[in-house]
Amino acid sequence: MSKTNIAVFVSGSGTNLQAIIDSGIESANIAVVVCDIPGVMAIERARKHGIPVELVNSGDFESREEFERQIVAKIDGYDIDLVVLAGFMRILTPYFIGCFSNRIINIHPSLLPSFPGTNSVRQALDYGVKKTGCTVHFVREEVDAGPIILQAVVPITEEDTEETLLEKIHTEEYRILPEAIRLFCEGKLTLSGRRVLISS
Ligand code: GRF
């Protein structure tokens, strides 16, 4: 089976990156990991598995677009078909999104369109919803607003704290992000307006 080259973008602990690695998606090749923060755990995880790491420190650039142009230059040689944002804490500009049109996906820790942006787990608890979860979606210019590929529901109990809820959401993230990557790499996702149709 021919493999789809993916670039995984990270900024932190990289537990979703680890889940992608561990899931061993046959149709995907993790060609490169891109990181914007020096010294984070995600870099170690990639190196341990022999995956090339391109570190592009956002603090070194005057504008978001210059930062992104450097990323595009760095990943140019990897022949990337899919960009996976797995805890990448930067908002992408139209320039970068245009470079990978309909080929960027993101994992977000809520049931979008509820609780976009930051602190989504805290937001869900404070609002008092009984269910939250996580969403994998295509990336558009508007933050956390692109077409939804997969979602998983996590019930909230009265005992839940931000920590316990985050742990439950993570468990679901580690399942649906690799699954969404697999579906993309196997050519099973089709966009119809805002809807993502999944063929079996
Ligand atoms: C995840 O919860 C993801 O939903 C959010 O950032 C977090 C990344 O965690 N976008 P990790 O770096 O994968 O551990």
XYZ file of N, CA, C and O and ligand atoms in Angstrom:
814
model
N 0.856 -1.200 0.000
C 0.000 0.000 0.000
C 0.892 1.251 0.000
O 1.844 1.328 0.768
N 0.582 2.209 -0.905
C 1.397 3.436 -0.899
C 1.007 4.286 0.311
O -0.158 4.329 0.692
N 2.002 4.938 0.876
C 1.753 5.675 2.117
C 1.631 7.165 1.848
O 2.302 7.700 0.971
N 0.783 7.802 2.640
C 0.614 9.248 2.586
C 1.586 9.879 3.574
O 1.631 9.479 4.745
N 2.363 10.848 3.097
C 3.302 11.528 3.990
C 2.576 12.557 4.841
O 1.903 13.446 4.308
N 2.723 12.430 6.150
C 2.089 13.427 7.017
C 3.136 14.173 7.833
O 4.207 13.644 8.138
N 2.823 15.437 8.124
C 3.632 16.254 9.031
C 2.789 16.499 10.267
O 1.625 16.919 10.150
N 3.326 16.193 11.434
C 2.591 16.419 12.680
C 3.181 17.645 13.362
O 4.386 17.699 13.622
N 2.322 18.633 13.628
C 2.756 19.890 14.244
C 2.430 19.839 15.743
O 1.284 19.543 16.119
N 3.407 20.149 16.570
C 3.246 20.038 18.029
C 3.854 21.255 18.732
O 4.725 21.928 18.172
N 3.382 21.476 19.978
C 3.967 22.556 20.784
C 4.247 22.119 22.213
O 4.721 22.930 23.012
N 3.895 20.863 22.569
C 3.956 20.551 23.995
C 4.333 19.130 24.312
O 5.327 18.601 23.820
N 3.484 18.471 25.102
C 3.850 17.146 25.602
C 3.799 16.071 24.524
O 4.475 15.052 24.627
N 2.979 16.270 23.512
C 2.989 15.344 22.375
C 2.355 13.998 22.648
O 2.700 13.011 21.996
N 1.376 13.955 23.557
C 0.743 12.655 23.803
C -0.111 12.230 22.604
O -0.236 11.032 22.321
N -0.668 13.191 21.888
C -1.399 12.825 20.658
C -0.438 12.341 19.579
O -0.766 11.406 18.840
N 0.716 12.964 19.491
C 1.744 12.469 18.555
C 2.074 11.021 18.896
O 2.153 10.163 18.005
N 2.239 10.746 20.191
C 2.547 9.381 20.620
C 1.441 8.414 20.192
O 1.716 7.302 19.727
N 0.202 8.857 20.347
C -0.927 7.993 19.952
C -0.896 7.719 18.453
O -1.207 6.602 18.012
N -0.537 8.730 17.667
C -0.456 8.528 16.205
C 0.652 7.515 15.899
O 0.462 6.594 15.105
N 1.787 7.694 16.549
C 2.914 6.762 16.339
C 2.484 5.351 16.723
O 2.654 4.396 15.955
N 1.899 5.216 17.920
C 1.555 3.887 18.448
C 0.458 3.202 17.633
O 0.372 1.973 17.621
N -0.381 4.012 16.980
C -1.491 3.397 16.244
C -0.995 2.712 14.969
O -1.721 1.893 14.399
N 0.204 3.048 14.518
C 0.789 2.351 13.369
C -0.107 2.308 12.140
O -0.302 1.244 11.550
N -0.626 3.462 11.760
C -1.532 3.533 10.601
C -0.769 3.078 9.347
O 0.218 3.705 8.956
N -1.264 2.021 8.731
C -0.516 1.425 7.607
C -0.417 2.354 6.408
O 0.564 2.316 5.669
N -1.443 3.191 6.237
C -1.474 4.056 5.049
C -0.754 5.381 5.253
O -0.714 6.217 4.351
N -0.185 5.594 6.455
C 0.451 6.892 6.748
C 1.923 6.736 7.100
O 2.319 5.783 7.768
N 2.706 7.697 6.639
C 4.109 7.768 7.022
C 4.324 9.110 7.732
O 4.096 10.171 7.132
N 4.717 9.064 9.002
C 4.993 10.328 9.702
C 6.357 10.797 9.208
O 7.408 10.359 9.683
N 6.324 11.681 8.206
C 7.563 12.083 7.529
C 8.359 13.056 8.370
O 9.595 13.050 8.325
N 7.665 13.917 9.123
C 8.363 14.954 9.896
C 7.458 15.447 11.024
O 6.236 15.432 10.906
N 8.095 15.847 12.116
C 7.388 16.532 13.200
C 7.890 17.974 13.216
O 9.097 18.218 13.177
N 6.956 18.917 13.219
C 7.304 20.340 13.274
C 6.943 20.856 14.660
O 5.830 20.628 15.136
N 7.890 21.531 15.297
C 7.656 22.033 16.654
C 8.074 23.493 16.729
O 9.075 23.886 16.138
N 7.300 24.284 17.457
C 7.606 25.719 17.563
C 8.197 26.097 18.920
O 8.472 27.266 19.159
N 8.360 25.119 19.813
C 8.879 25.425 21.156
C 10.072 24.515 21.446
O 9.900 23.280 21.480
N 11.245 25.089 21.695
C 12.396 24.231 21.980
C 12.221 23.464 23.294
O 11.607 23.976 24.237
N 12.740 22.256 23.333
C 12.839 21.519 24.598
C 11.596 20.788 25.062
O 11.601 20.195 26.144
N 10.523 20.796 24.288
C 9.300 20.136 24.781
C 9.385 18.620 24.564
O 10.146 18.120 23.746
N 8.561 17.931 25.330
C 8.554 16.466 25.345
C 8.236 15.858 23.961
O 8.742 14.791 23.608
N 7.414 16.551 23.191
C 7.032 16.029 21.867
C 8.272 15.791 21.003
O 8.316 14.826 20.228
N 9.280 16.626 21.138
C 10.510 16.477 20.341
C 11.187 15.157 20.711
O 11.623 14.397 19.838
N 11.247 14.892 22.005
C 11.869 13.634 22.471
C 11.130 12.421 21.920
O 11.730 11.435 21.506
N 9.810 12.503 21.953
C 9.004 11.369 21.458
C 9.322 11.099 19.988
O 9.481 9.943 19.584
N 9.396 12.164 19.187
C 9.679 11.989 17.756
C 11.068 11.388 17.565
O 11.236 10.416 16.821
N 12.043 11.954 18.265
C 13.433 11.499 18.068
C 13.581 10.039 18.461
O 14.279 9.269 17.796
N 12.890 9.666 19.551
C 12.965 8.284 20.022
C 12.494 7.298 18.945
O 12.954 6.156 18.887
N 11.614 7.778 18.108
C 11.087 6.903 17.046
C 11.751 7.175 15.697
O 11.270 6.725 14.660
N 12.851 7.946 15.713
C 13.605 8.193 14.484
C 12.886 9.076 13.483
O 13.188 9.029 12.285
N 11.952 9.888 13.963
C 11.217 10.779 13.051
C 11.942 12.127 13.012
O 12.241 12.699 14.070
N 12.244 12.650 11.817
C 12.911 13.949 11.730
C 12.094 15.046 12.412
O 10.857 15.041 12.338
N 12.779 15.949 13.089
C 12.116 17.071 13.765
C 12.611 18.373 13.141
O 13.812 18.567 12.988
N 11.704 19.235 12.759
C 12.059 20.585 12.307
C 11.575 21.558 13.387
O 10.375 21.697 13.618
N 12.520 22.176 14.050
C 12.182 23.133 15.106
C 12.198 24.532 14.499
O 13.227 24.981 13.981
N 11.057 25.182 14.533
C 10.967 26.553 14.034
C 10.409 27.388 15.184
O 9.217 27.311 15.503
N 11.276 28.133 15.817
C 10.909 28.868 17.029
C 10.161 30.148 16.651
O 10.727 31.048 16.032
N 8.884 30.191 17.037
C 8.060 31.339 16.615
C 8.626 32.660 17.129
O 8.448 33.706 16.503
N 9.342 32.604 18.251
C 9.930 33.818 18.827
C 11.013 34.436 17.950
O 11.390 35.596 18.151
N 11.494 33.689 16.973
C 12.564 34.202 16.100
C 12.040 35.031 14.934
O 12.827 35.508 14.120
N 10.723 35.177 14.834
C 10.165 35.820 13.636
C 9.304 37.017 14.021
O 8.652 37.028 15.061
N 9.298 38.012 13.110
C 8.570 39.243 13.410
C 7.079 39.116 13.150
O 6.283 39.818 13.766
N 6.712 38.222 12.226
C 5.282 38.083 11.930
C 4.932 36.600 11.837
O 5.798 35.743 11.646
N 3.641 36.319 11.956
C 3.174 34.925 11.848
C 3.473 34.373 10.465
O 3.837 33.219 10.318
N 3.340 35.239 9.451
C 3.540 34.731 8.089
C 5.013 34.390 7.837
O 5.306 33.378 7.194
N 5.916 35.203 8.372
C 7.346 34.875 8.206
C 7.662 33.542 8.872
O 8.411 32.723 8.344
N 7.089 33.344 10.040
C 7.240 32.080 10.775
C 6.737 30.912 9.920
O 7.413 29.890 9.747
N 5.576 31.102 9.340
C 4.996 30.025 8.520
C 5.787 29.792 7.237
O 5.914 28.662 6.779
N 6.323 30.860 6.654
C 7.128 30.694 5.432
C 8.358 29.838 5.734
O 8.786 29.022 4.923
N 8.894 30.026 6.917
C 10.045 29.210 7.314
C 9.634 27.741 7.474
O 10.360 26.841 7.051
N 8.462 27.511 8.056
C 7.979 26.126 8.191
C 7.794 25.510 6.807
O 8.236 24.387 6.543
N 7.150 26.255 5.917
C 6.902 25.732 4.561
C 8.227 25.391 3.885
O 8.369 24.333 3.255
N 9.222 26.250 4.059
C 10.545 25.983 3.458
C 11.161 24.728 4.068
O 11.726 23.889 3.361
N 11.013 24.577 5.386
C 11.626 23.427 6.072
C 10.979 22.102 5.691
O 11.633 21.067 5.669
N 9.661 22.116 5.431
C 9.005 20.833 5.136
C 8.896 20.576 3.631
O 8.382 19.538 3.219
N 9.428 21.501 2.854
C 9.325 21.406 1.396
C 9.819 20.055 0.862
O 9.206 19.455 0.002
N 10.923 19.578 1.417
C 11.515 18.356 0.878
C 10.829 17.064 1.305
O 11.212 15.974 0.864
N 9.829 17.146 2.154
C 9.208 15.922 2.686
C 7.980 15.453 1.896
O 7.379 14.445 2.253
N 7.591 16.223 0.892
C 6.467 15.832 0.036
C 5.206 15.550 0.871
O 4.608 14.463 0.809
N 4.817 16.539 1.651
C 3.727 16.353 2.624
C 2.346 16.436 1.963
O 2.053 17.367 1.216
N 1.511 15.439 2.264
C 0.129 15.409 1.758
C -0.869 15.869 2.820
O -1.976 16.273 2.496
N -0.506 15.715 4.080
C -1.447 16.041 5.158
C -0.682 16.653 6.331
O 0.340 16.106 6.756
N -1.193 17.774 6.833
C -0.642 18.401 8.038
C -1.606 18.114 9.192
O -2.811 18.388 9.082
N -1.078 17.549 10.270
C -1.900 17.220 11.436
C -1.482 18.131 12.595
O -0.332 18.079 13.049
N -2.410 18.973 13.043
C -2.129 19.824 14.203
C -2.506 19.022 15.448
O -3.684 18.741 15.694
N -1.489 18.619 16.205
C -1.723 17.765 17.383
C -1.200 18.513 18.605
O -0.099 18.263 19.084
N -1.995 19.505 19.038
C -1.531 20.325 20.152
C -0.562 21.398 19.694
O 0.367 21.749 20.420
N -0.771 21.936 18.486
C 0.059 23.030 17.963
C -0.624 24.329 18.365
O -1.770 24.578 17.978
N 0.052 25.134 19.175
C -0.613 26.245 19.845
C -0.511 27.577 19.082
O -0.521 28.646 19.692
N -0.425 27.503 17.775
C -0.350 28.715 16.948
C -1.561 28.782 16.042
O -1.972 27.743 15.496
N -2.087 29.978 15.844
C -3.180 30.152 14.880
C -2.546 30.385 13.512
O -1.656 31.224 13.357
N -2.997 29.621 12.534
C -2.395 29.693 11.203
C -3.021 30.814 10.375
O -4.213 31.099 10.494
N -2.194 31.422 9.521
C -2.688 32.512 8.672
C -3.254 31.937 7.371
O -2.985 30.787 7.013
N -3.973 32.772 6.631
C -4.489 32.330 5.320
C -3.359 31.865 4.401
O -3.570 30.986 3.567
N -2.168 32.432 4.556
C -1.034 32.004 3.709
C -0.787 30.503 3.889
O -0.763 29.746 2.906
N -0.611 30.060 5.130
C -0.287 28.650 5.348
C -1.471 27.754 4.975
O -1.298 26.704 4.346
N -2.664 28.193 5.371
C -3.853 27.377 5.088
C -4.011 27.207 3.570
O -4.365 26.125 3.084
N -3.665 28.255 2.816
C -3.732 28.179 1.357
C -2.700 27.221 0.775
O -2.928 26.621 -0.277
N -1.576 27.083 1.448
C -0.526 26.168 0.965
C -0.985 24.705 1.044
O -0.492 23.862 0.293
N -1.869 24.410 2.008
C -2.314 23.022 2.210
C -3.848 22.980 2.252
O -4.442 22.479 3.212
N -4.442 23.479 1.200
C -5.894 23.605 1.157
C -6.593 22.249 1.365
O -6.308 21.286 0.645
N -7.470 22.180 2.360
C -8.197 20.941 2.711
C -7.265 19.796 3.077
O -7.644 18.624 2.995
N -6.051 20.130 3.461
C -5.095 19.088 3.843
C -4.479 19.384 5.214
O -3.367 18.944 5.508
N -5.213 20.147 6.038
C -4.774 20.400 7.418
C -5.920 19.977 8.336
O -7.069 20.414 8.140
N -5.605 19.129 9.322
C -6.633 18.748 10.300
C -6.135 19.076 11.708
O -4.926 19.154 11.956
N -7.097 19.267 12.614
C -6.777 19.680 13.986
C -7.604 18.852 14.963
O -8.725 18.453 14.653
N -7.029 18.606 16.142
C -7.803 17.967 17.218
C -8.093 19.030 18.270
O -7.199 19.757 18.697
N -9.374 19.095 18.672
C -9.788 20.123 19.639
C -10.542 19.454 20.799
O -11.417 18.617 20.554
N -10.242 19.845 22.040
C -10.838 19.148 23.191
C -12.221 19.631 23.614
O -12.468 19.933 24.784
N -13.148 19.720 22.654
C -14.560 19.957 22.991
C -15.392 19.459 21.819
O -14.859 19.144 20.752
N -16.701 19.434 22.044
C -17.608 19.107 20.944
C -17.920 20.402 20.208
O -18.840 21.129 20.561
N -17.132 20.690 19.191
C -17.358 21.926 18.424
C -18.739 21.877 17.766
O -19.198 20.789 17.411
N -19.456 22.990 17.606
C -18.950 24.348 17.783
C -18.985 24.871 19.218
O -18.734 26.057 19.428
N -19.276 24.031 20.214
C -19.194 24.516 21.597
C -17.743 24.652 22.028
O -16.911 23.807 21.691
N -17.465 25.679 22.780
C -16.191 25.902 23.449
C -14.971 25.865 22.526
O -14.041 25.077 22.722
N -14.958 26.727 21.504
C -13.746 26.856 20.687
C -12.681 27.638 21.457
O -12.937 28.112 22.570
N -11.511 27.752 20.874
C -10.449 28.555 21.497
C -9.745 27.811 22.609
O -9.679 26.586 22.611
N -9.236 28.577 23.577
C -8.442 27.971 24.653
C -9.316 27.612 25.856
O -10.467 28.031 25.955
N -8.751 26.835 26.770
C -9.419 26.435 28.021
C -10.782 25.783 27.803
O -11.727 26.008 28.564
N -10.873 24.948 26.776
C -12.175 24.370 26.429
C -12.714 23.443 27.505
O -13.930 23.346 27.699
N -11.819 22.742 28.205
C -12.266 21.805 29.237
C -12.837 22.592 30.426
O -13.919 22.290 30.945
N -12.134 23.634 30.824
C -12.601 24.509 31.909
C -13.939 25.153 31.523
O -14.873 25.212 32.320
N -13.998 25.621 30.276
C -15.233 26.266 29.786
C -16.427 25.313 29.894
O -17.509 25.718 30.331
N -16.217 24.056 29.504
C -17.314 23.081 29.534
C -17.768 22.828 30.969
O -18.969 22.783 31.264
N -16.799 22.688 31.878
C -17.150 22.465 33.291
C -17.912 23.659 33.847
O -18.951 23.499 34.501
N -17.395 24.859 33.597
C -18.010 26.066 34.155
C -19.413 26.293 33.593
O -20.298 26.788 34.286
N -19.598 25.923 32.338
C -20.917 26.132 31.715
C -21.944 25.167 32.280
O -23.136 25.441 32.327
N -21.448 23.998 32.720
C -22.361 23.012 33.301
C -22.957 22.038 32.308
O -23.975 21.393 32.600
N -22.345 21.921 31.139
C -22.871 20.929 30.185
C -22.685 19.530 30.764
O -21.783 19.284 31.574
N -23.544 18.617 30.369
C -23.481 17.242 30.888
C -22.593 16.345 30.030
O -22.212 15.261 30.437
N -22.338 16.801 28.817
C -21.471 16.036 27.916
C -20.529 16.986 27.205
O -20.945 18.067 26.776
N -19.289 16.566 27.072
C -18.347 17.292 26.219
C -17.640 16.231 25.379
O -18.207 15.180 25.127
N -16.411 16.506 24.953
C -15.730 15.499 24.143
C -14.599 16.103 23.350
O -13.914 17.013 23.822
N -14.410 15.594 22.140
C -13.344 16.118 21.289
C -13.769 16.018 19.828
O -14.682 15.246 19.489
N -13.080 16.813 19.025
C -13.458 16.956 17.611
C -12.206 16.968 16.745
O -11.244 17.676 17.066
N -12.224 16.207 15.659
C -11.192 16.366 14.624
C -11.862 17.058 13.444
O -12.937 16.631 12.989
N -11.246 18.134 12.982
C -11.868 18.918 11.904
C -10.815 19.437 10.933
O -9.631 19.557 11.280
N -11.268 19.739 9.715
C -10.403 20.426 8.763
C -10.205 21.862 9.247
O -11.102 22.444 9.873
N -9.034 22.404 8.951
C -8.705 23.750 9.430
C -9.098 24.793 8.390
O -8.816 24.641 7.209
N -9.819 25.809 8.881
C -10.193 26.975 8.083
C -9.627 28.219 8.764
O -9.135 28.145 9.883
N -9.774 29.363 8.088
C -9.189 30.583 8.664
C -9.817 30.940 10.011
O -9.135 31.399 10.913
N -11.103 30.702 10.152
C -11.762 30.976 11.429
C -11.381 29.863 12.410
O -11.452 28.670 12.060
N -10.967 30.250 13.614
C -10.416 29.277 14.561
C -11.458 28.229 14.983
O -12.579 28.579 15.361
N -11.069 26.954 14.914
C -11.891 25.822 15.373
C -13.261 25.767 14.701
O -14.254 25.377 15.321
N -13.305 26.188 13.441
C -14.610 26.291 12.777
C -14.717 25.480 11.495
O -15.722 25.573 10.797
N -13.730 24.674 11.177
C -13.759 23.950 9.898
C -14.660 22.730 9.927
O -15.139 22.298 10.990
N -14.894 22.136 8.753
C -15.756 20.958 8.645
C -15.303 19.817 9.562
O -14.118 19.499 9.639
N -16.294 19.212 10.221
C -16.006 18.208 11.263
C -15.865 16.817 10.649
O -16.735 16.355 9.912
N -14.762 16.160 10.990
C -14.493 14.807 10.475
C -15.016 13.754 11.449
O -15.791 12.885 11.086
N -14.578 13.821 12.691
C -15.005 12.860 13.718
C -15.180 13.578 15.044
O -14.466 14.547 15.334
N -16.111 13.079 15.858
C -16.267 13.578 17.229
C -16.453 12.391 18.167
O -16.953 11.343 17.753
N -16.070 12.585 19.421
C -16.333 11.579 20.460
C -16.918 12.300 21.666
O -16.479 13.401 22.018
N -17.900 11.666 22.281
C -18.606 12.274 23.418
C -18.030 11.750 24.727
O -17.752 10.560 24.864
N -17.860 12.652 25.682
C -17.423 12.281 27.035
C -18.440 12.841 28.034
O -18.602 14.062 28.121
N -19.139 11.963 28.786
C -20.081 12.463 29.793
C -19.329 13.141 30.949
O -18.234 12.708 31.311
N -19.920 14.183 31.513
C -19.305 14.866 32.659
C -20.055 14.454 33.923
O -21.288 14.555 33.982
N -19.327 13.969 34.921
C -19.966 13.589 36.186
C -19.798 14.720 37.200
O -18.980 15.626 37.014
N -20.548 14.628 38.306
C -20.452 15.690 39.322
C -19.105 15.680 40.027
O -18.696 16.662 40.620
N -18.427 14.550 39.966
C -17.111 14.443 40.623
C -15.982 14.980 39.746
O -14.850 15.150 40.211
N -16.270 15.216 38.474
C -15.169 15.580 37.567
C -14.518 16.901 37.946
O -15.200 17.872 38.312
N -13.195 16.916 37.829
C -12.414 18.149 37.909
C -11.856 18.388 36.505
O -11.991 17.529 35.625
N -11.193 19.511 36.328
C -10.598 19.782 35.015
C -9.620 18.658 34.653
O -9.559 18.219 33.500
N -8.889 18.184 35.665
C -7.871 17.152 35.414
C -8.507 15.827 35.005
O -8.091 15.200 34.036
N -9.533 15.393 35.756
C -10.136 14.085 35.435
C -10.846 14.141 34.079
O -10.794 13.192 33.293
N -11.468 15.286 33.814
C -12.186 15.415 32.537
C -11.204 15.436 31.371
O -11.420 14.781 30.342
N -10.107 16.144 31.548
C -9.091 16.206 30.487
C -8.557 14.809 30.189
O -8.362 14.437 29.026
N -8.374 14.033 31.248
C -7.860 12.672 31.049
C -8.834 11.849 30.204
O -8.432 11.127 29.288
N -10.122 11.979 30.521
C -11.117 11.220 29.749
C -11.170 11.694 28.298
O -11.318 10.886 27.375
N -11.053 13.012 28.112
C -11.076 13.550 26.739
C -9.843 13.062 25.975
O -9.935 12.658 24.811
N -8.694 13.063 26.647
C -7.475 12.589 25.990
C -7.636 11.153 25.486
O -7.223 10.826 24.379
N -8.231 10.310 26.317
C -8.420 8.908 25.909
C -9.167 8.833 24.578
O -8.815 8.042 23.697
N -10.164 9.683 24.434
C -10.929 9.694 23.172
C -10.124 10.328 22.043
O -10.202 9.889 20.893
N -9.343 11.363 22.366
C -8.500 11.985 21.323
C -7.545 10.963 20.713
O -7.342 10.927 19.500
N -6.971 10.136 21.578
C -5.969 9.167 21.105
C -6.598 8.121 20.187
O -5.910 7.421 19.469
N -7.913 8.018 20.238
C -8.635 7.082 19.380
C -9.056 7.757 18.065
O -8.807 7.228 16.983
N -9.668 8.965 18.183
C -10.270 9.521 16.951
C -9.262 10.252 16.065
O -9.476 10.335 14.855
N -8.155 10.763 16.627
C -7.202 11.447 15.744
C -6.516 10.453 14.798
O -6.510 10.677 13.575
N -5.976 9.341 15.305
C -5.417 8.360 14.360
C -6.455 7.832 13.367
O -6.147 7.591 12.203
N -7.701 7.678 13.844
C -8.757 7.178 12.948
C -9.024 8.179 11.813
O -9.163 7.788 10.647
N -9.057 9.464 12.148
C -9.279 10.487 11.113
C -8.115 10.514 10.127
O -8.318 10.661 8.913
N -6.911 10.356 10.636
C -5.733 10.322 9.748
C -5.845 9.127 8.795
O -5.612 9.240 7.594
N -6.217 7.987 9.352
C -6.360 6.785 8.523
C -7.395 7.011 7.407
O -7.154 6.705 6.238
N -8.530 7.575 7.784
C -9.587 7.817 6.793
C -9.092 8.759 5.703
O -9.347 8.536 4.512
N -8.371 9.809 6.091
C -7.829 10.746 5.094
C -6.855 10.016 4.172
O -6.935 10.127 2.942
N -5.941 9.268 4.774
C -4.881 8.618 3.984
C -5.439 7.542 3.059
O -4.848 7.256 2.013
N -6.553 6.962 3.436
C -7.179 5.943 2.580
C -8.147 6.567 1.582
O -8.857 5.850 0.868
N -8.202 7.900 1.541
C -9.049 8.598 0.564
C -10.530 8.451 0.838
O -11.351 8.497 -0.082
N -10.887 8.301 2.112
C -12.294 8.022 2.444
C -13.085 9.266 2.864
O -14.239 9.157 3.256
N -12.448 10.430 2.824
C -13.140 11.655 3.242
C -13.471 12.509 2.020
O -12.592 12.767 1.190
N -14.729 12.927 1.934
C -15.147 13.825 0.850
C -15.884 15.000 1.461
O -16.744 14.819 2.324
N -15.554 16.194 1.000
C -16.230 17.393 1.495
C -17.453 17.687 0.643
O -17.378 17.668 -0.588
N -18.566 17.964 1.323
C -19.783 18.388 0.634
C -20.283 19.614 1.391
O -20.967 19.488 2.406
N -19.891 20.789 0.941
C -20.148 21.999 1.726
C -19.411 21.897 3.053
O -18.223 21.606 3.085
N -20.160 22.051 4.145
C -19.542 21.930 5.473
C -19.479 20.475 5.943
O -18.892 20.178 6.983
N -20.142 19.599 5.224
C -20.214 18.209 5.704
C -19.051 17.394 5.185
O -18.653 17.526 4.023
N -18.558 16.525 6.048
C -17.509 15.593 5.632
C -18.151 14.219 5.500
O -18.646 13.666 6.493
N -18.168 13.701 4.289
C -18.774 12.389 4.050
C -17.681 11.338 4.167
O -16.567 11.524 3.668
N -17.998 10.254 4.862
C -17.013 9.199 5.106
C -17.462 7.930 4.382
O -18.544 7.399 4.650
N -16.643 7.462 3.441
C -17.012 6.223 2.740
C -16.374 5.033 3.464
O -15.347 5.169 4.117
N -17.015 3.884 3.312
C -16.516 2.723 4.058
C -15.581 1.901 3.188
O -15.464 2.104 2.001
C -4.853 18.168 23.196
O -5.742 18.111 24.262
C -5.519 18.749 21.979
O -6.900 18.580 21.970
C -5.211 20.215 22.091
O -3.927 20.278 22.651
C -3.706 19.127 23.456
C -2.374 18.558 23.056
O -1.865 17.644 23.973
N -5.315 20.836 20.790
P -0.590 16.773 23.611
O 0.558 17.741 23.292
O -0.941 15.925 22.435
O -0.292 15.972 24.833
